[in-house]
Short mmCIF file of C-alpha atoms in Angstrom, two decimals:
data_model
loop_
_atom_site.label_atom_id
_atom_site.label_comp_id
_atom_site.label_asym_id
_atom_site.label_seq_id
_atom_site.Cartn_x
_atom_site.Cartn_y
_atom_site.Cartn_z
CA MET A 63 -16.52 -104.90 -5.38
CA THR A 64 -19.43 -104.71 -7.80
CA SER A 65 -20.60 -106.49 -10.90
CA CYS A 66 -18.75 -103.79 -12.80
CA GLY A 67 -15.83 -102.48 -10.78
CA CYS A 68 -14.94 -99.88 -13.38
CA LEU A 69 -18.03 -97.90 -12.46
CA VAL A 70 -16.52 -97.22 -9.08
CA LEU A 71 -13.21 -96.27 -10.59
CA GLU A 72 -14.47 -94.30 -13.59
CA LYS A 73 -14.53 -90.99 -11.70
CA VAL A 74 -12.51 -92.16 -8.72
CA GLU A 75 -9.30 -92.18 -10.72
CA ASP A 76 -6.61 -89.66 -9.83
CA HIS A 77 -7.55 -86.09 -10.68
CA GLY A 78 -4.24 -85.63 -12.49
CA GLY A 79 -4.52 -85.41 -16.28
CA GLU A 80 -2.62 -88.55 -17.28
CA ALA A 81 -4.15 -90.66 -14.52
CA ALA A 82 -7.63 -89.52 -15.48
CA ALA A 83 -6.92 -90.42 -19.10
CA ARG A 84 -5.78 -93.87 -18.02
CA GLY A 85 -9.01 -94.29 -16.06
CA ARG A 86 -11.11 -93.34 -19.08
CA GLY A 87 -9.10 -95.71 -21.25
CA ARG A 88 -9.61 -98.58 -18.81
CA LEU A 89 -13.34 -97.85 -18.79
CA ALA A 90 -13.55 -97.99 -22.57
CA GLN A 91 -11.47 -101.17 -22.83
CA ALA A 92 -13.19 -103.23 -20.14
CA GLY A 93 -15.58 -105.80 -21.53
CA GLY A 94 -19.22 -104.72 -21.47
CA CYS A 95 -18.39 -101.44 -19.74
CA GLY A 96 -19.58 -99.15 -22.49
CA SER A 97 -23.17 -99.74 -21.42
CA CYS A 98 -22.15 -99.14 -17.83
CA ALA A 99 -20.66 -95.80 -18.78
CA GLY A 100 -23.97 -94.93 -20.41
CA GLU A 101 -25.78 -95.98 -17.25
CA TRP A 102 -23.54 -93.67 -15.16
CA ARG A 103 -24.27 -90.74 -17.48
CA SER A 104 -27.99 -91.48 -17.40
CA ARG A 105 -28.09 -91.78 -13.62
CA SER A 106 -25.93 -88.69 -13.29
CA GLU A 107 -28.41 -86.67 -15.34
CA THR A 108 -31.27 -87.99 -13.22
CA MET A 109 -29.61 -87.29 -9.88
CA PHE A 110 -27.86 -84.04 -10.73
CA PRO A 111 -30.11 -82.37 -13.33
CA ILE A 112 -29.09 -78.78 -12.58
CA TYR A 113 -25.36 -79.17 -13.12
CA VAL A 114 -25.61 -81.65 -15.98
CA MET A 115 -28.13 -79.39 -17.70
CA GLY A 116 -25.71 -76.48 -17.41
CA SER A 117 -22.63 -78.39 -18.49
CA SER A 118 -24.39 -79.81 -21.53
CA ARG A 119 -24.86 -76.26 -22.81
CA ALA A 120 -21.24 -75.27 -22.28
CA SER A 121 -19.66 -74.07 -25.48
CA SER A 122 -16.68 -75.85 -26.97
CA ALA A 123 -14.65 -72.65 -26.61
CA ALA A 124 -15.37 -72.57 -22.89
CA VAL A 125 -14.32 -76.18 -22.58
CA VAL A 126 -11.06 -75.43 -24.38
CA ARG A 127 -10.44 -72.51 -22.03
CA GLY A 128 -11.24 -74.82 -19.13
CA ILE A 129 -13.79 -72.36 -17.76
CA VAL A 130 -17.58 -72.56 -17.95
CA ASP A 131 -19.23 -69.17 -18.55
CA ALA A 132 -21.48 -67.96 -15.72
CA ALA A 133 -24.60 -68.28 -17.85
CA GLU A 134 -23.76 -71.93 -18.46
CA ASP A 135 -23.11 -72.72 -14.79
CA PRO A 136 -26.46 -72.85 -12.99
CA ILE A 137 -25.00 -73.82 -9.62
CA TRP A 138 -22.72 -70.78 -9.61
CA GLU A 139 -25.64 -68.63 -10.70
CA ALA A 140 -27.71 -70.04 -7.81
CA VAL A 141 -24.90 -69.41 -5.31
CA LYS A 142 -24.62 -65.75 -6.39
CA SER A 143 -28.37 -65.22 -6.29
CA GLU A 144 -28.60 -66.77 -2.83
CA ALA A 145 -25.69 -64.65 -1.57
CA LYS A 146 -27.32 -61.45 -2.83
CA SER A 147 -30.59 -62.38 -1.15
CA GLU A 148 -28.88 -63.22 2.14
CA ALA A 149 -26.93 -59.96 2.09
CA GLU A 150 -30.20 -58.05 1.83
CA LYS A 151 -31.73 -60.02 4.70
CA GLU A 152 -28.65 -59.79 6.94
CA PRO A 153 -26.75 -56.59 6.18
CA ILE A 154 -24.21 -57.42 8.89
CA LEU A 155 -23.05 -60.30 6.64
CA SER A 156 -22.90 -58.25 3.45
CA SER A 157 -19.12 -57.75 3.61
CA PHE A 158 -18.57 -61.45 4.29
CA LEU A 159 -20.84 -62.47 1.43
CA TYR A 160 -19.26 -59.99 -0.97
CA ALA A 161 -15.72 -61.14 -0.13
CA SER A 162 -16.62 -64.84 -0.23
CA VAL A 163 -18.97 -64.97 -3.23
CA LEU A 164 -20.00 -61.79 -4.99
CA SER A 165 -16.50 -60.47 -5.69
CA HIS A 166 -15.53 -63.60 -7.64
CA ASP A 167 -16.22 -64.55 -11.25
CA CYS A 168 -16.63 -68.31 -10.81
CA LEU A 169 -17.30 -71.01 -8.23
CA GLU A 170 -13.68 -72.18 -8.26
CA ARG A 171 -12.29 -68.82 -7.16
CA ALA A 172 -14.98 -68.37 -4.53
CA LEU A 173 -14.24 -71.83 -3.14
CA SER A 174 -10.50 -71.11 -3.12
CA PHE A 175 -11.13 -67.96 -1.08
CA VAL A 176 -13.39 -69.74 1.42
CA LEU A 177 -11.07 -72.71 1.92
CA ALA A 178 -7.93 -70.60 2.17
CA ASN A 179 -9.42 -68.44 4.88
CA ARG A 180 -10.51 -71.51 6.82
CA LEU A 181 -7.17 -73.31 6.52
CA GLU A 182 -4.64 -70.49 6.86
CA ASP A 183 -2.22 -70.40 9.77
CA PRO A 184 0.64 -68.05 10.74
CA THR A 185 3.13 -69.85 8.50
CA LEU A 186 0.86 -70.64 5.53
CA LEU A 187 -1.00 -67.48 4.61
CA ALA A 188 -4.41 -67.29 2.99
CA THR A 189 -2.96 -65.47 -0.03
CA GLN A 190 -0.52 -68.32 -0.62
CA LEU A 191 -3.25 -70.93 -0.28
CA ILE A 192 -5.53 -69.04 -2.66
CA ASP A 193 -2.82 -69.13 -5.33
CA ILE A 194 -2.30 -72.88 -4.82
CA PHE A 195 -6.01 -73.70 -4.79
CA ASN A 196 -6.79 -71.57 -7.84
CA ASP A 197 -3.95 -73.17 -9.78
CA VAL A 198 -5.23 -76.66 -8.97
CA MET A 199 -8.91 -76.05 -9.66
CA MET A 200 -8.65 -73.80 -12.69
CA ASN A 201 -6.44 -76.34 -14.46
CA ASN A 202 -8.34 -79.54 -13.67
CA LYS A 203 -11.70 -80.26 -15.33
CA GLU A 204 -12.39 -83.29 -13.15
CA ILE A 205 -12.18 -81.40 -9.89
CA ARG A 206 -14.35 -78.59 -11.28
CA ARG A 207 -17.03 -81.12 -12.12
CA SER A 208 -16.71 -82.80 -8.73
CA ILE A 209 -17.13 -79.63 -6.67
CA ARG A 210 -20.45 -78.98 -8.41
CA LEU A 211 -21.77 -82.54 -8.17
CA ASP A 212 -20.79 -82.58 -4.49
CA ALA A 213 -22.67 -79.31 -3.93
CA GLN A 214 -25.69 -80.85 -5.63
CA ALA A 215 -25.39 -83.91 -3.40
CA PHE A 216 -25.32 -81.80 -0.24
CA LYS A 217 -28.40 -79.84 -1.26
CA ASP A 218 -30.34 -82.89 -2.42
CA ARG A 219 -29.55 -85.23 0.49
CA ASP A 220 -29.00 -83.04 3.55
CA PRO A 221 -32.24 -81.43 4.78
CA ALA A 222 -30.11 -78.93 6.73
CA CYS A 223 -28.58 -77.64 3.47
CA ALA A 224 -31.39 -75.59 1.94
CA GLN A 225 -29.20 -73.68 -0.51
CA TYR A 226 -26.08 -74.32 -2.59
CA SER A 227 -24.41 -71.34 -0.95
CA TRP A 228 -24.78 -72.93 2.47
CA ALA A 229 -22.57 -75.83 1.40
CA LEU A 230 -19.98 -73.44 0.00
CA LEU A 231 -19.95 -71.09 2.98
CA TYR A 232 -20.90 -72.98 6.13
CA LEU A 233 -20.72 -76.78 5.91
CA LYS A 234 -17.39 -78.25 6.97
CA GLY A 235 -18.23 -81.60 5.40
CA TYR A 236 -18.18 -79.87 2.01
CA HIS A 237 -15.10 -77.81 2.94
CA SER A 238 -13.09 -80.84 4.06
CA LEU A 239 -14.09 -82.84 0.96
CA GLN A 240 -13.00 -80.14 -1.47
CA SER A 241 -9.80 -79.50 0.51
CA TYR A 242 -9.05 -83.22 0.18
CA ARG A 243 -9.62 -83.03 -3.58
CA ILE A 244 -7.00 -80.31 -3.85
CA ALA A 245 -4.56 -82.28 -1.69
CA HIS A 246 -5.21 -85.35 -3.84
CA VAL A 247 -4.23 -83.48 -7.00
CA LEU A 248 -1.08 -82.17 -5.31
CA TRP A 249 -0.19 -85.71 -4.16
CA ASN A 250 -0.54 -87.03 -7.71
CA GLN A 251 1.60 -84.18 -9.02
CA GLY A 252 4.43 -85.36 -6.77
CA ARG A 253 4.00 -82.50 -4.29
CA LYS A 254 3.49 -84.97 -1.46
CA VAL A 255 4.92 -82.87 1.35
CA LEU A 256 2.53 -80.02 0.55
CA ALA A 257 -0.35 -82.50 0.27
CA LEU A 258 0.47 -83.96 3.69
CA ALA A 259 0.79 -80.48 5.22
CA LEU A 260 -2.65 -79.67 3.83
CA GLN A 261 -4.07 -82.96 5.15
CA SER A 262 -2.74 -82.13 8.61
CA ARG A 263 -4.32 -78.70 8.53
CA ILE A 264 -7.65 -80.12 7.29
CA SER A 265 -7.63 -82.52 10.22
CA GLU A 266 -6.94 -79.72 12.71
CA VAL A 267 -9.59 -77.35 11.37
CA PHE A 268 -12.39 -79.69 10.30
CA ALA A 269 -11.74 -82.82 12.43
CA VAL A 270 -11.75 -84.83 9.18
CA ASP A 271 -8.72 -86.97 8.28
CA ILE A 272 -8.57 -88.13 4.66
CA HIS A 273 -5.23 -89.30 3.29
CA PRO A 274 -4.47 -87.41 0.07
CA ALA A 275 -3.74 -90.67 -1.76
CA ALA A 276 -7.23 -92.05 -1.11
CA ARG A 277 -9.54 -92.10 -4.16
CA ILE A 278 -13.00 -90.62 -3.80
CA GLY A 279 -15.65 -90.33 -6.51
CA GLU A 280 -18.07 -87.49 -7.20
CA GLY A 281 -21.53 -86.65 -5.95
CA ILE A 282 -20.32 -87.35 -2.39
CA LEU A 283 -22.04 -86.29 0.83
CA LEU A 284 -19.99 -85.99 4.03
CA ASP A 285 -22.80 -85.26 6.47
CA HIS A 286 -21.37 -83.35 9.46
CA GLY A 287 -17.94 -84.85 8.78
CA THR A 288 -16.63 -84.76 12.34
CA GLY A 289 -14.44 -87.76 13.17
CA LEU A 290 -14.33 -89.12 9.61
CA VAL A 291 -11.16 -91.10 8.79
CA ILE A 292 -10.29 -92.46 5.33
CA GLY A 293 -7.00 -94.30 4.86
CA GLU A 294 -4.39 -94.13 2.15
CA THR A 295 -5.52 -96.97 -0.13
CA ALA A 296 -9.27 -96.59 0.41
CA VAL A 297 -11.56 -96.17 -2.60
CA VAL A 298 -15.00 -94.53 -2.35
CA GLY A 299 -17.28 -94.80 -5.37
CA ASN A 300 -19.61 -92.21 -6.88
CA TRP A 301 -22.64 -90.78 -5.05
CA VAL A 302 -21.73 -92.37 -1.69
CA SER A 303 -23.02 -90.79 1.55
CA LEU A 304 -20.90 -90.94 4.71
CA MET A 305 -22.09 -89.82 8.13
CA GLN A 306 -19.97 -88.50 10.98
CA GLY A 307 -17.47 -90.78 12.69
CA VAL A 308 -17.04 -93.22 9.79
CA THR A 309 -13.67 -94.98 9.65
CA LEU A 310 -12.25 -96.65 6.54
CA GLY A 311 -9.12 -98.08 8.10
CA GLY A 312 -6.52 -100.82 8.00
CA THR A 313 -6.10 -103.73 10.37
CA GLY A 314 -2.43 -103.56 11.24
CA LYS A 315 1.00 -102.44 10.09
CA GLU A 316 0.93 -104.17 6.70
CA ASN A 317 1.92 -102.18 3.64
CA GLY A 318 0.24 -102.08 0.25
CA ASP A 319 -3.48 -102.13 -0.48
CA ARG A 320 -4.99 -102.37 2.99
CA HIS A 321 -8.12 -100.21 3.15
CA PRO A 322 -11.79 -100.73 2.23
CA LYS A 323 -13.36 -100.26 -1.18
CA ILE A 324 -16.84 -98.71 -1.04
CA GLY A 325 -19.19 -99.27 -3.98
CA GLN A 326 -21.20 -96.53 -5.61
CA GLY A 327 -24.46 -95.52 -3.96
CA ALA A 328 -23.54 -96.97 -0.56
CA LEU A 329 -24.62 -95.34 2.70
CA LEU A 330 -22.29 -95.53 5.71
CA GLY A 331 -24.07 -94.72 8.96
CA ALA A 332 -22.72 -92.65 11.83
CA GLY A 333 -19.80 -94.25 13.63
CA ALA A 334 -19.52 -97.19 11.21
CA THR A 335 -16.05 -98.76 11.22
CA ILE A 336 -14.91 -100.68 8.14
CA LEU A 337 -11.47 -102.26 8.41
CA GLY A 338 -9.13 -103.98 5.99
CA ASN A 339 -8.98 -104.48 2.24
CA ILE A 340 -12.61 -105.54 1.94
CA ASN A 341 -15.44 -104.60 -0.41
CA VAL A 342 -18.73 -102.94 0.45
CA GLY A 343 -20.91 -103.53 -2.58
CA GLU A 344 -22.75 -100.86 -4.51
CA GLY A 345 -26.01 -99.73 -2.96
CA ALA A 346 -25.16 -101.34 0.39
CA MET A 347 -26.12 -99.77 3.72
CA ILE A 348 -23.91 -100.05 6.81
CA ALA A 349 -25.93 -99.26 9.92
CA ALA A 350 -24.70 -96.75 12.49
CA GLY A 351 -22.12 -98.09 14.92
CA SER A 352 -21.43 -101.28 12.97
CA LEU A 353 -18.01 -102.94 12.75
CA VAL A 354 -17.43 -104.42 9.30
CA LEU A 355 -14.59 -106.93 8.91
CA LYS A 356 -15.61 -108.84 5.77
CA ASP A 357 -17.17 -108.18 2.37
CA VAL A 358 -20.71 -106.82 2.23
CA PRO A 359 -22.79 -107.82 -0.83
CA PRO A 360 -24.33 -105.20 -3.11
CA HIS A 361 -27.71 -103.77 -2.08
CA SER A 362 -27.55 -105.38 1.34
CA MET A 363 -27.92 -104.01 4.86
CA ALA A 364 -25.20 -104.89 7.39
CA VAL A 365 -25.77 -104.32 11.10
CA GLY A 366 -23.95 -105.05 14.34
CA ASN A 367 -20.57 -105.71 15.92
CA PRO A 368 -19.31 -107.61 14.04
CA ALA A 369 -21.67 -106.66 11.23
CA LYS A 370 -23.97 -109.24 9.69
CA VAL A 371 -26.11 -108.98 6.58
CA VAL A 372 -29.74 -108.79 7.69
CA GLY A 373 -31.59 -107.89 4.51
CA TYR A 374 -31.48 -106.70 0.92
CA LYS A 375 -32.86 -103.75 -1.00
CA GLU A 376 -32.77 -103.75 -4.77
CA LYS A 377 -34.44 -100.43 -5.54
CA GLU A 378 -33.14 -96.95 -4.77
CA ASP A 379 -29.56 -96.56 -3.59
CA PRO A 380 -29.60 -95.81 0.16
CA SER A 381 -27.13 -92.96 -0.31
CA LEU A 382 -29.83 -91.10 -2.23
CA SER A 383 -32.80 -91.94 -0.01
CA MET A 384 -30.70 -91.43 3.18
CA LYS A 385 -32.91 -93.96 4.99
CA HIS A 386 -30.98 -95.31 7.95
CA ASP A 387 -33.82 -97.18 9.64
CA ALA A 388 -33.79 -100.98 9.83
CA ARG A 389 -36.35 -102.72 7.66
CA ARG A 390 -38.91 -105.27 8.84
CA ASP A 391 -36.82 -108.23 7.73
CA TYR A 392 -34.07 -107.06 10.10
CA PHE A 393 -36.37 -107.32 13.11
CA GLU A 394 -37.66 -110.66 11.84
CA HIS A 395 -34.04 -111.83 11.64
CA VAL A 396 -33.38 -110.69 15.22
CA ALA A 397 -36.56 -112.34 16.48
CA ILE A 398 -35.70 -115.66 14.78
CA SER A 399 -32.13 -115.55 16.10
CA PHE A 400 -33.39 -114.85 19.62
CA SER A 401 -35.84 -117.75 19.40
CA ASP A 402 -33.10 -120.08 18.20
CA ASP A 403 -30.84 -118.97 21.04
CA ARG A 404 -33.56 -119.65 23.60
CA ALA A 405 -34.21 -123.07 22.10
CA ASN A 406 -30.49 -123.85 22.39
CA GLY A 407 -30.38 -122.58 25.95
CA SER A 408 -27.84 -119.89 25.09
CA VAL A 409 -29.93 -116.95 26.34
CA VAL A 410 -28.95 -115.77 29.80
CA LYS A 411 -31.99 -115.04 31.94
#
């Protein structure tokens, strides 16, 4: 998929303890990948300075306990501060904000409360879901890191998300992503029926369908989320941005590895459909409405139905810039193709 495939899989590995350890071991053993791991840490600190700054100060005792103290968790501190401010501005929401944020001692418990109250139904009560969600998140360091890096991604890349608390409380793209992460852990723990039940409920409530076996990295933005479909064997790398209506699907009834692999830093535009066990390279941009049926090179822009590569961009990853517009070389490509078609007499007048 990329010049260093392990980068995509470093944090995309299963959130279960043993699987995560295997992923870290594979990263360390792969030839030349030590420098890549350093690059990921460096880029992570550049893109997500608030959380990384906080986590770097976390005491070893807190790490052993598996809980980061509030003073060492700047995103949680920001969420609480924002909630207090909003409660003062909108007193009618004060009870909601207290129950959802201010009554909790950490981001994990607040998120469990929010998700459980969104996903509950008459046969699966919010209190039961809260217990399940707390158990998963409070005992898994990887998922605790991911929920913060995802929150940072939403605030940094979505102009409509002005505060961290907005992602936690109001944005269903964030809700569906974190619900998937919980279902993914349950799937890897062998609790597949519960994971599938949760997937079904996520689909009903958020209109987002992500198979719990799919592997998704951290620093992810699901903008809007509506209509998003990610299949069982799909892999999505770190800091990828996906717009509404994206499909990462198969091409038939075949079993085994049958879904796309999306490289880190890629941007998938609204309504993009990517089918089959193909690779979208790191830093690639798939334009809105495109149908992708074959590999897309790294740092390229693919457009159309079927999608064709129309240009390259070697600088900033499009998932971070969130620039969906076609570049000049795309229009030059279209103009040249149109001229060639006219010369060949294939243009219908």
